[in-house]
Amino acid sequence: MSRAGVLPDCYTIPIVLKSAGQVLFIWVGGQVHCVAVKIGLESNEYCESGFISLYSKCGEPGLALKVFDENPDRKLGSWNAVIGGLCQSGRAKEAVEMFLKMMKRGLRPDDVTMVSLTSACGSLGNLQLALQLHKCVFQATNSTKPDTLMLNSLIDMYGKCGRMDLAHKVFSRMADESRNVSSWTSMIVGYASHGQVNSALECFHSMRRSTAVRPNHVTFVGVLSACVHGGRVEEGKACFEMMRNEFGLDPQLQHYGCMVDLLGRVGLLKEAREVIEGMEMEANVVIFGCLMGACEKYGDVEMGEWVCENLQRLEPWNDGAYVVLSNIYANRGMWREVEKLRVVMKDRKLDKVPGYSLAT
C-alpha cells in the first residue's frame, strides 16, 4: 500500500497498530506513529487510542502516557486505552486515579472502561471501591443489562476482594445461557483462593452437570488448588485424570505443580516423585521446591537428596536446597552429613544468605 503511494487513513492505522500489538512489534508502531504525524492523524481518536494500547502492550507505559498527555482534547477511547494499559502493567492505583480524572472531565464511562476498572479494583482488593464501581456499571452499560464480559469482571472483582457471597449473587442472577467458561472459572478460582473447598468443588461439578460449557486449563487450576487446600487427594487425582480423559486437556506445569503439592502435603512423596517423572515437560524449581518442603516436613532423607540434586541442576547458584537438606539431616541427627554439606557449600561458595528484618 505504501509502495503504491496510497496514504493510510484513520481506519487503516488502528488496524495496523492492533496487529503490531498482538505480536509486540513496537518498532512497527513507531514507524506508523511517524507516518501518522506526517499526515496529521496523530490526534485522531482512533489512532491515538491505538498508539496508547500498542505502547502499553509492548511494556512502554511511559510512551503511552506521553501520547495521552500530548493531546488535551482526549476522547473516551484514549481514556479507556490508558486506563487499560495501566491495569495491564500492574499500576492499578494509577488506573483508578485516571478514571477519577476522566469523571471530573465530564466523560461518561462505557463497558470497556468498567471492565478495566473492575480488574484494577480486584488487584487492589478494595471492597468499598468495588461496591461503588458496581453501581457505576449499570450507569455505564448501553443496554438494560450488563453483558457477560462485564458480569464476569464483577465476579472476579468480588472474588479478589474476598466477598464470594457477592460474587455468587452476581453469578446466580446471570441467565444460564449467559454463563460461559470464564463465569464458572471465576467462581471456582475465587472459592479455591479463599479456602472454600466444598463450594469450589460443588461449583465445578454443577458446571459439568448442568451446562454445555467445557472447563479449560484455568478451571482445572482452580479445582486442583481447592483439592490442595482441602487435602482432597482422591478427588484431586480424579480431577487430574479427568482433564485428559474426559475433556482432552493436556496438563500444564501449574496442574502438575498442584498434584505434587497435594501429594506432598499428605506425605505421599513417592507418588509425588512419580508425577514429576511422568511429566511431559521438565519440572521447574517451583515444583521441586514443593516436594522439597514436603521432604523437610516428613524427614525423608533419600527423597530430599534426590530433590536437592535436581534443584542444584536447575539453579546451581541457589543455596536454598542445601539449607533445607541440611535441616533434614539435622532433624535426623545426621551431623556428619550436615558437616559434609557445609563443606560442599563452602567449596562452591554457596554460603547461606543471612536473614534480615525490615524493622532494622
mmCIF file of C-alpha atoms in Angstrom:
data_model
loop_
_atom_site.group_PDB
_atom_site.id
_atom_site.type_symbol
_atom_site.label_atom_id
_atom_site.label_comp_id
_atom_site.label_asym_id
_atom_site.label_seq_id
_atom_site.Cartn_x
_atom_site.Cartn_y
_atom_site.Cartn_z
ATOM 1 C CA MET A 1 0.000 0.000 0.000
ATOM 2 C CA SER A 2 2.775 2.418 0.963
ATOM 3 C CA ARG A 3 4.845 1.421 -2.062
ATOM 4 C CA ALA A 4 1.859 2.116 -4.282
ATOM 5 C CA GLY A 5 1.782 5.656 -2.939
ATOM 6 C CA VAL A 6 -1.551 5.252 -1.157
ATOM 7 C CA LEU A 7 -1.693 7.040 2.191
ATOM 8 C CA PRO A 8 -3.311 5.318 5.182
ATOM 9 C CA ASP A 9 -6.343 6.853 6.843
ATOM 10 C CA CYS A 10 -7.863 6.833 10.333
ATOM 11 C CA TYR A 11 -9.214 3.325 9.727
ATOM 12 C CA THR A 12 -6.047 1.758 8.315
ATOM 13 C CA ILE A 13 -3.696 2.906 11.066
ATOM 14 C CA PRO A 14 -5.646 1.431 14.041
ATOM 15 C CA ILE A 15 -5.846 -1.937 12.257
ATOM 16 C CA VAL A 16 -2.074 -1.984 11.717
ATOM 17 C CA LEU A 17 -1.469 -0.914 15.320
ATOM 18 C CA LYS A 18 -3.727 -3.659 16.653
ATOM 19 C CA SER A 19 -1.855 -6.266 14.613
ATOM 20 C CA ALA A 20 1.510 -4.914 15.771
ATOM 21 C CA GLY A 21 0.336 -5.018 19.383
ATOM 22 C CA GLN A 22 -0.680 -8.660 19.117
ATOM 23 C CA VAL A 23 2.866 -9.665 18.133
ATOM 24 C CA LEU A 24 4.549 -6.945 20.257
ATOM 25 C CA PHE A 25 6.202 -5.257 17.263
ATOM 26 C CA ILE A 26 6.775 -1.869 18.858
ATOM 27 C CA TRP A 27 9.123 -0.849 16.045
ATOM 28 C CA VAL A 28 6.228 -1.140 13.600
ATOM 29 C CA GLY A 29 4.157 1.065 15.868
ATOM 30 C CA GLY A 30 6.936 3.632 15.958
ATOM 31 C CA GLN A 31 7.092 3.797 12.171
ATOM 32 C CA VAL A 32 3.321 4.047 11.866
ATOM 33 C CA HIS A 33 3.357 6.781 14.504
ATOM 34 C CA CYS A 34 5.787 8.781 12.356
ATOM 35 C CA VAL A 35 3.518 8.354 9.344
ATOM 36 C CA ALA A 36 0.509 9.485 11.380
ATOM 37 C CA VAL A 37 2.337 12.631 12.475
ATOM 38 C CA LYS A 38 3.304 13.446 8.878
ATOM 39 C CA ILE A 39 -0.263 13.180 7.604
ATOM 40 C CA GLY A 40 -1.818 14.849 10.652
ATOM 41 C CA LEU A 41 -3.593 11.842 12.182
ATOM 42 C CA GLU A 42 -1.667 11.550 15.444
ATOM 43 C CA SER A 43 -4.524 13.181 17.387
ATOM 44 C CA ASN A 44 -7.315 11.259 15.703
ATOM 45 C CA GLU A 45 -9.254 9.487 18.462
ATOM 46 C CA TYR A 46 -8.962 6.040 16.864
ATOM 47 C CA CYS A 47 -5.272 6.414 16.033
ATOM 48 C CA GLU A 48 -4.429 7.912 19.412
ATOM 49 C CA SER A 49 -6.086 5.108 21.360
ATOM 50 C CA GLY A 50 -4.304 2.633 19.077
ATOM 51 C CA PHE A 51 -0.899 4.135 19.885
ATOM 52 C CA ILE A 52 -1.632 4.092 23.612
ATOM 53 C CA SER A 53 -2.752 0.450 23.509
ATOM 54 C CA LEU A 54 0.256 -0.611 21.442
ATOM 55 C CA TYR A 55 2.824 1.031 23.710
ATOM 56 C CA SER A 56 1.106 -0.369 26.809
ATOM 57 C CA LYS A 57 1.068 -3.924 25.436
ATOM 58 C CA CYS A 58 4.733 -3.641 24.470
ATOM 59 C CA GLY A 59 5.742 -2.703 28.015
ATOM 60 C CA GLU A 60 6.234 1.013 27.383
ATOM 61 C CA PRO A 61 3.652 2.712 29.631
ATOM 62 C CA GLY A 62 5.768 5.873 29.648
ATOM 63 C CA LEU A 63 5.341 6.290 25.892
ATOM 64 C CA ALA A 64 1.639 5.534 26.204
ATOM 65 C CA LEU A 65 1.210 8.266 28.814
ATOM 66 C CA LYS A 66 3.256 10.666 26.696
ATOM 67 C CA VAL A 67 0.886 10.184 23.750
ATOM 68 C CA PHE A 68 -2.059 10.635 26.092
ATOM 69 C CA ASP A 69 -0.694 13.806 27.706
ATOM 70 C CA GLU A 70 0.147 15.497 24.397
ATOM 71 C CA ASN A 71 -3.497 15.814 23.392
ATOM 72 C CA PRO A 72 -5.620 17.973 25.730
ATOM 73 C CA ASP A 73 -8.799 17.146 23.794
ATOM 74 C CA ARG A 74 -8.949 13.436 24.591
ATOM 75 C CA LYS A 75 -11.889 11.251 23.660
ATOM 76 C CA LEU A 76 -13.265 8.328 25.657
ATOM 77 C CA GLY A 77 -11.297 5.809 23.584
ATOM 78 C CA SER A 78 -7.994 7.356 24.669
ATOM 79 C CA TRP A 79 -9.037 7.356 28.320
ATOM 80 C CA ASN A 80 -10.058 3.705 28.036
ATOM 81 C CA ALA A 81 -6.760 2.808 26.378
ATOM 82 C CA VAL A 82 -4.618 4.468 29.037
ATOM 83 C CA ILE A 83 -6.696 3.043 31.913
ATOM 84 C CA GLY A 84 -6.490 -0.428 30.389
ATOM 85 C CA GLY A 85 -2.756 -0.027 29.821
ATOM 86 C CA LEU A 86 -2.148 0.950 33.437
ATOM 87 C CA CYS A 87 -4.095 -2.115 34.574
ATOM 88 C CA GLN A 88 -2.063 -4.385 32.288
ATOM 89 C CA SER A 89 1.201 -3.027 33.670
ATOM 90 C CA GLY A 90 0.133 -3.629 37.276
ATOM 91 C CA ARG A 91 -0.473 0.030 38.108
ATOM 92 C CA ALA A 92 -3.997 -0.445 39.403
ATOM 93 C CA LYS A 93 -3.997 2.537 41.750
ATOM 94 C CA GLU A 94 -2.970 4.872 38.929
ATOM 95 C CA ALA A 95 -5.708 3.385 36.748
ATOM 96 C CA VAL A 96 -8.317 4.281 39.366
ATOM 97 C CA GLU A 97 -6.867 7.781 39.702
ATOM 98 C CA MET A 98 -7.035 8.197 35.926
ATOM 99 C CA PHE A 99 -10.673 7.116 35.994
ATOM 100 C CA LEU A 100 -11.468 9.780 38.599
ATOM 101 C CA LYS A 101 -9.784 12.415 36.422
ATOM 102 C CA MET A 102 -11.886 11.257 33.498
ATOM 103 C CA MET A 103 -15.075 11.591 35.525
ATOM 104 C CA LYS A 104 -14.106 15.122 36.559
ATOM 105 C CA ARG A 105 -13.777 15.978 32.868
ATOM 106 C CA GLY A 106 -17.443 15.083 32.477
ATOM 107 C CA LEU A 107 -16.898 11.982 30.348
ATOM 108 C CA ARG A 108 -19.247 9.063 30.892
ATOM 109 C CA PRO A 109 -17.578 5.634 31.150
ATOM 110 C CA ASP A 110 -18.687 2.738 28.981
ATOM 111 C CA ASP A 111 -18.438 -1.061 29.261
ATOM 112 C CA VAL A 112 -14.764 -1.045 28.264
ATOM 113 C CA THR A 113 -13.928 1.450 30.998
ATOM 114 C CA MET A 114 -15.716 -0.535 33.671
ATOM 115 C CA VAL A 115 -14.155 -3.878 32.739
ATOM 116 C CA SER A 116 -10.705 -2.319 33.183
ATOM 117 C CA LEU A 117 -11.722 -0.613 36.423
ATOM 118 C CA THR A 118 -13.166 -3.739 37.999
ATOM 119 C CA SER A 119 -9.922 -5.536 37.164
ATOM 120 C CA ALA A 120 -7.932 -2.763 38.844
ATOM 121 C CA CYS A 121 -10.210 -2.830 41.869
ATOM 122 C CA GLY A 122 -9.760 -6.582 42.197
ATOM 123 C CA SER A 123 -5.993 -6.139 42.154
ATOM 124 C CA LEU A 124 -6.263 -3.584 44.955
ATOM 125 C CA GLY A 125 -8.712 -5.693 46.979
ATOM 126 C CA ASN A 126 -10.665 -2.543 47.823
ATOM 127 C CA LEU A 127 -14.201 -3.625 48.723
ATOM 128 C CA GLN A 128 -15.601 -0.123 49.192
ATOM 129 C CA LEU A 129 -14.387 0.877 45.754
ATOM 130 C CA ALA A 130 -15.814 -2.375 44.371
ATOM 131 C CA LEU A 131 -19.278 -1.538 45.681
ATOM 132 C CA GLN A 132 -19.113 1.932 44.152
ATOM 133 C CA LEU A 133 -17.957 0.569 40.804
ATOM 134 C CA HIS A 134 -20.806 -1.928 40.785
ATOM 135 C CA LYS A 135 -23.229 0.987 40.836
ATOM 136 C CA CYS A 136 -21.333 2.665 38.009
ATOM 137 C CA VAL A 137 -21.613 -0.474 35.894
ATOM 138 C CA PHE A 138 -25.358 -0.098 35.474
ATOM 139 C CA GLN A 139 -24.956 3.572 34.618
ATOM 140 C CA ALA A 140 -22.263 2.816 32.051
ATOM 141 C CA THR A 141 -23.894 -0.036 30.136
ATOM 142 C CA ASN A 142 -25.627 0.750 26.876
ATOM 143 C CA SER A 143 -28.381 -1.816 27.431
ATOM 144 C CA THR A 144 -30.712 -2.580 30.313
ATOM 145 C CA LYS A 145 -28.490 -5.470 31.410
ATOM 146 C CA PRO A 146 -24.679 -5.663 31.534
ATOM 147 C CA ASP A 147 -23.131 -8.142 29.112
ATOM 148 C CA THR A 148 -21.392 -11.373 30.080
ATOM 149 C CA LEU A 149 -17.895 -9.874 29.997
ATOM 150 C CA MET A 150 -18.953 -7.143 32.396
ATOM 151 C CA LEU A 151 -20.644 -9.564 34.788
ATOM 152 C CA ASN A 152 -17.634 -11.878 34.712
ATOM 153 C CA SER A 153 -15.402 -8.967 35.657
ATOM 154 C CA LEU A 154 -17.676 -8.219 38.624
ATOM 155 C CA ILE A 155 -17.476 -11.840 39.781
ATOM 156 C CA ASP A 156 -13.695 -11.751 39.518
ATOM 157 C CA MET A 157 -13.542 -8.403 41.331
ATOM 158 C CA TYR A 158 -15.633 -9.544 44.291
ATOM 159 C CA GLY A 159 -13.680 -12.793 44.478
ATOM 160 C CA LYS A 160 -10.385 -10.935 44.718
ATOM 161 C CA CYS A 161 -11.892 -8.633 47.345
ATOM 162 C CA GLY A 162 -12.782 -11.663 49.470
ATOM 163 C CA ARG A 163 -16.559 -11.404 49.065
ATOM 164 C CA MET A 164 -17.586 -14.626 47.412
ATOM 165 C CA ASP A 165 -21.127 -14.085 48.669
ATOM 166 C CA LEU A 166 -21.407 -11.017 46.431
ATOM 167 C CA ALA A 167 -19.672 -12.836 43.579
ATOM 168 C CA HIS A 168 -22.235 -15.630 43.882
ATOM 169 C CA LYS A 169 -25.038 -13.070 43.914
ATOM 170 C CA VAL A 170 -23.889 -11.705 40.552
ATOM 171 C CA PHE A 171 -23.356 -15.222 39.194
ATOM 172 C CA SER A 172 -26.763 -16.506 40.310
ATOM 173 C CA ARG A 173 -28.548 -13.639 38.559
ATOM 174 C CA MET A 174 -26.957 -14.478 35.216
ATOM 175 C CA ALA A 175 -29.073 -16.444 32.783
ATOM 176 C CA ASP A 176 -27.833 -19.996 32.214
ATOM 177 C CA GLU A 177 -27.092 -19.288 28.570
ATOM 178 C CA SER A 178 -25.074 -16.193 29.537
ATOM 179 C CA ARG A 179 -22.643 -18.084 31.750
ATOM 180 C CA ASN A 180 -19.512 -19.011 29.853
ATOM 181 C CA VAL A 181 -16.353 -20.792 30.938
ATOM 182 C CA SER A 182 -14.963 -17.568 32.418
ATOM 183 C CA SER A 183 -18.068 -17.154 34.591
ATOM 184 C CA TRP A 184 -17.733 -20.626 36.088
ATOM 185 C CA THR A 185 -13.954 -20.449 36.339
ATOM 186 C CA SER A 186 -14.042 -17.113 38.179
ATOM 187 C CA MET A 187 -16.351 -18.647 40.771
ATOM 188 C CA ILE A 188 -14.250 -21.802 41.163
ATOM 189 C CA VAL A 189 -10.949 -19.916 41.408
ATOM 190 C CA GLY A 190 -12.486 -17.425 43.838
ATOM 191 C CA TYR A 191 -13.740 -20.158 46.147
ATOM 192 C CA ALA A 192 -10.420 -22.000 45.952
ATOM 193 C CA SER A 193 -8.412 -18.846 46.690
ATOM 194 C CA HIS A 194 -10.345 -18.293 49.905
ATOM 195 C CA GLY A 195 -10.231 -21.887 51.113
ATOM 196 C CA GLN A 196 -13.905 -22.609 50.415
ATOM 197 C CA VAL A 197 -13.106 -26.084 49.162
ATOM 198 C CA ASN A 198 -16.593 -27.596 49.180
ATOM 199 C CA SER A 199 -18.069 -24.624 47.345
ATOM 200 C CA ALA A 200 -15.332 -24.732 44.700
ATOM 201 C CA LEU A 201 -15.810 -28.437 44.022
ATOM 202 C CA GLU A 202 -19.603 -28.197 44.085
ATOM 203 C CA CYS A 203 -19.425 -25.356 41.575
ATOM 204 C CA PHE A 204 -17.191 -27.433 39.313
ATOM 205 C CA HIS A 205 -19.490 -30.451 39.427
ATOM 206 C CA SER A 206 -22.506 -28.211 38.778
ATOM 207 C CA MET A 207 -20.695 -26.881 35.735
ATOM 208 C CA ARG A 208 -20.206 -30.426 34.443
ATOM 209 C CA ARG A 209 -23.796 -31.494 35.116
ATOM 210 C CA SER A 210 -25.913 -28.533 34.154
ATOM 211 C CA THR A 211 -24.192 -26.803 31.253
ATOM 212 C CA ALA A 212 -22.654 -27.460 27.883
ATOM 213 C CA VAL A 213 -19.699 -25.276 28.836
ATOM 214 C CA ARG A 214 -16.433 -27.186 28.900
ATOM 215 C CA PRO A 215 -13.797 -26.344 31.519
ATOM 216 C CA ASN A 216 -10.411 -25.085 30.373
ATOM 217 C CA HIS A 217 -6.903 -25.220 31.816
ATOM 218 C CA VAL A 218 -7.558 -22.318 34.189
ATOM 219 C CA THR A 219 -10.681 -24.030 35.512
ATOM 220 C CA PHE A 220 -8.656 -27.078 36.478
ATOM 221 C CA VAL A 221 -6.003 -24.949 38.171
ATOM 222 C CA GLY A 222 -8.793 -23.671 40.424
ATOM 223 C CA VAL A 223 -10.209 -27.156 41.009
ATOM 224 C CA LEU A 224 -6.831 -28.693 41.840
ATOM 225 C CA SER A 225 -5.941 -25.732 44.074
ATOM 226 C CA ALA A 226 -9.133 -26.356 46.015
ATOM 227 C CA CYS A 227 -8.153 -30.005 46.422
ATOM 228 C CA VAL A 228 -4.731 -28.920 47.706
ATOM 229 C CA HIS A 229 -6.257 -26.571 50.292
ATOM 230 C CA GLY A 230 -8.683 -29.235 51.459
ATOM 231 C CA GLY A 231 -6.328 -32.208 51.329
ATOM 232 C CA ARG A 232 -8.709 -33.950 48.918
ATOM 233 C CA VAL A 233 -6.211 -36.418 47.499
ATOM 234 C CA GLU A 234 -8.557 -38.865 45.778
ATOM 235 C CA GLU A 235 -10.722 -36.124 44.340
ATOM 236 C CA GLY A 236 -7.624 -34.307 43.145
ATOM 237 C CA LYS A 237 -6.376 -37.438 41.405
ATOM 238 C CA ALA A 238 -9.767 -37.956 39.770
ATOM 239 C CA CYS A 239 -9.913 -34.370 38.502
ATOM 240 C CA PHE A 240 -6.355 -34.580 37.198
ATOM 241 C CA GLU A 241 -7.195 -37.711 35.212
ATOM 242 C CA MET A 242 -10.447 -36.110 34.084
ATOM 243 C CA MET A 243 -8.539 -33.345 32.321
ATOM 244 C CA ARG A 244 -7.218 -35.620 29.611
ATOM 245 C CA ASN A 245 -9.697 -38.496 29.658
ATOM 246 C CA GLU A 246 -12.934 -36.501 29.672
ATOM 247 C CA PHE A 247 -12.014 -33.096 28.257
ATOM 248 C CA GLY A 248 -8.920 -33.781 26.161
ATOM 249 C CA LEU A 249 -6.793 -31.216 28.018
ATOM 250 C CA ASP A 250 -3.084 -31.912 28.424
ATOM 251 C CA PRO A 251 -1.891 -30.954 31.929
ATOM 252 C CA GLN A 252 0.442 -27.976 32.114
ATOM 253 C CA LEU A 253 3.105 -27.053 34.665
ATOM 254 C CA GLN A 254 0.555 -25.497 37.034
ATOM 255 C CA HIS A 255 -1.517 -28.677 37.123
ATOM 256 C CA TYR A 256 1.487 -30.893 37.777
ATOM 257 C CA GLY A 257 2.587 -28.447 40.462
ATOM 258 C CA CYS A 258 -0.791 -28.719 42.187
ATOM 259 C CA MET A 259 -0.601 -32.511 42.149
ATOM 260 C CA VAL A 260 2.923 -32.579 43.583
ATOM 261 C CA ASP A 261 1.862 -30.116 46.275
ATOM 262 C CA LEU A 262 -1.290 -32.118 47.042
ATOM 263 C CA LEU A 263 0.557 -35.421 47.384
ATOM 264 C CA GLY A 264 3.491 -33.909 49.226
ATOM 265 C CA ARG A 265 1.329 -32.263 51.869
ATOM 266 C CA VAL A 266 -0.127 -35.599 52.954
ATOM 267 C CA GLY A 267 3.186 -37.453 52.874
ATOM 268 C CA LEU A 268 2.769 -39.332 49.595
ATOM 269 C CA LEU A 269 6.259 -38.384 48.480
ATOM 270 C CA LYS A 270 6.870 -41.392 46.247
ATOM 271 C CA GLU A 271 3.674 -40.694 44.332
ATOM 272 C CA ALA A 272 4.683 -37.049 44.027
ATOM 273 C CA ARG A 273 8.002 -38.140 42.536
ATOM 274 C CA GLU A 274 6.183 -40.412 40.099
ATOM 275 C CA VAL A 275 4.117 -37.428 38.961
ATOM 276 C CA ILE A 276 7.304 -35.448 38.304
ATOM 277 C CA GLU A 277 8.966 -38.310 36.467
ATOM 278 C CA GLY A 278 5.852 -38.798 34.345
ATOM 279 C CA MET A 279 5.631 -35.173 33.240
ATOM 280 C CA GLU A 280 5.720 -34.448 29.530
ATOM 281 C CA MET A 281 7.868 -31.388 30.179
ATOM 282 C CA GLU A 282 10.706 -30.714 32.601
ATOM 283 C CA ALA A 283 9.661 -29.811 36.124
ATOM 284 C CA ASN A 284 10.683 -26.340 37.261
ATOM 285 C CA VAL A 285 12.126 -25.146 40.566
ATOM 286 C CA VAL A 286 8.662 -24.357 41.935
ATOM 287 C CA ILE A 287 7.521 -27.956 41.581
ATOM 288 C CA PHE A 288 10.734 -29.366 43.023
ATOM 289 C CA GLY A 289 10.518 -26.754 45.777
ATOM 290 C CA CYS A 290 7.068 -28.022 46.796
ATOM 291 C CA LEU A 291 8.416 -31.549 47.096
ATOM 292 C CA MET A 292 11.490 -30.323 48.983
ATOM 293 C CA GLY A 293 9.260 -28.683 51.570
ATOM 294 C CA ALA A 294 7.367 -31.950 51.974
ATOM 295 C CA CYS A 295 10.662 -33.828 52.412
ATOM 296 C CA GLU A 296 11.575 -31.498 55.271
ATOM 297 C CA LYS A 297 8.132 -31.860 56.843
ATOM 298 C CA TYR A 298 8.244 -35.661 56.796
ATOM 299 C CA GLY A 299 12.000 -36.072 57.249
ATOM 300 C CA ASP A 300 12.539 -38.094 54.082
ATOM 301 C CA VAL A 301 16.312 -38.074 53.604
ATOM 302 C CA GLU A 302 16.519 -40.122 50.417
ATOM 303 C CA MET A 303 13.839 -38.120 48.632
ATOM 304 C CA GLY A 304 15.343 -34.874 49.895
ATOM 305 C CA GLU A 305 18.701 -35.789 48.383
ATOM 306 C CA TRP A 306 17.069 -36.562 45.036
ATOM 307 C CA VAL A 307 15.170 -33.278 45.010
ATOM 308 C CA CYS A 308 18.254 -31.333 46.087
ATOM 309 C CA GLU A 309 20.222 -32.826 43.207
ATOM 310 C CA ASN A 310 17.583 -31.672 40.725
ATOM 311 C CA LEU A 311 17.278 -28.210 42.238
ATOM 312 C CA GLN A 312 21.031 -27.732 42.056
ATOM 313 C CA ARG A 313 20.958 -28.854 38.437
ATOM 314 C CA LEU A 314 18.334 -26.219 37.636
ATOM 315 C CA GLU A 315 19.739 -23.432 39.824
ATOM 316 C CA PRO A 316 23.354 -24.189 40.764
ATOM 317 C CA TRP A 317 23.754 -20.725 42.303
ATOM 318 C CA ASN A 318 20.876 -21.173 44.764
ATOM 319 C CA ASP A 319 21.759 -22.367 48.279
ATOM 320 C CA GLY A 320 18.153 -22.959 49.353
ATOM 321 C CA ALA A 321 18.068 -26.676 48.555
ATOM 322 C CA TYR A 322 21.266 -27.315 50.529
ATOM 323 C CA VAL A 323 19.897 -25.398 53.503
ATOM 324 C CA VAL A 324 16.688 -27.463 53.572
ATOM 325 C CA LEU A 325 18.600 -30.718 53.110
ATOM 326 C CA SER A 326 20.891 -29.698 55.955
ATOM 327 C CA ASN A 327 17.823 -29.185 58.152
ATOM 328 C CA ILE A 328 16.549 -32.647 57.229
ATOM 329 C CA TYR A 329 19.903 -34.163 58.200
ATOM 330 C CA ALA A 330 19.977 -32.200 61.455
ATOM 331 C CA ASN A 331 16.453 -33.260 62.432
ATOM 332 C CA ARG A 332 17.529 -36.867 61.934
ATOM 333 C CA GLY A 333 20.700 -36.358 63.972
ATOM 334 C CA MET A 334 22.900 -36.956 60.926
ATOM 335 C CA TRP A 335 25.553 -34.441 61.958
ATOM 336 C CA ARG A 336 28.302 -35.922 59.808
ATOM 337 C CA GLU A 337 26.177 -35.331 56.703
ATOM 338 C CA VAL A 338 25.422 -31.798 57.904
ATOM 339 C CA GLU A 339 29.137 -31.071 58.123
ATOM 340 C CA LYS A 340 29.799 -32.601 54.703
ATOM 341 C CA LEU A 341 27.090 -30.423 53.213
ATOM 342 C CA ARG A 342 28.584 -27.307 54.766
ATOM 343 C CA VAL A 343 31.941 -28.173 53.228
ATOM 344 C CA VAL A 344 30.286 -28.584 49.821
ATOM 345 C CA MET A 345 28.541 -25.224 50.194
ATOM 346 C CA LYS A 346 31.796 -23.563 51.198
ATOM 347 C CA ASP A 347 33.710 -25.105 48.307
ATOM 348 C CA ARG A 348 31.040 -23.962 45.868
ATOM 349 C CA LYS A 349 30.802 -20.572 47.590
ATOM 350 C CA LEU A 350 27.146 -21.112 48.420
ATOM 351 C CA ASP A 351 27.202 -19.574 51.868
ATOM 352 C CA LYS A 352 23.793 -19.228 53.446
ATOM 353 C CA VAL A 353 22.325 -15.806 52.844
ATOM 354 C CA PRO A 354 21.946 -14.074 56.240
ATOM 355 C CA GLY A 355 18.461 -13.147 57.329
ATOM 356 C CA TYR A 356 17.340 -9.578 57.845
ATOM 357 C CA SER A 357 14.423 -7.679 59.268
ATOM 358 C CA LEU A 358 12.521 -4.803 57.731
ATOM 359 C CA ALA A 359 12.316 -3.317 61.213
ATOM 360 C CA THR A 360 16.072 -2.684 61.367
#
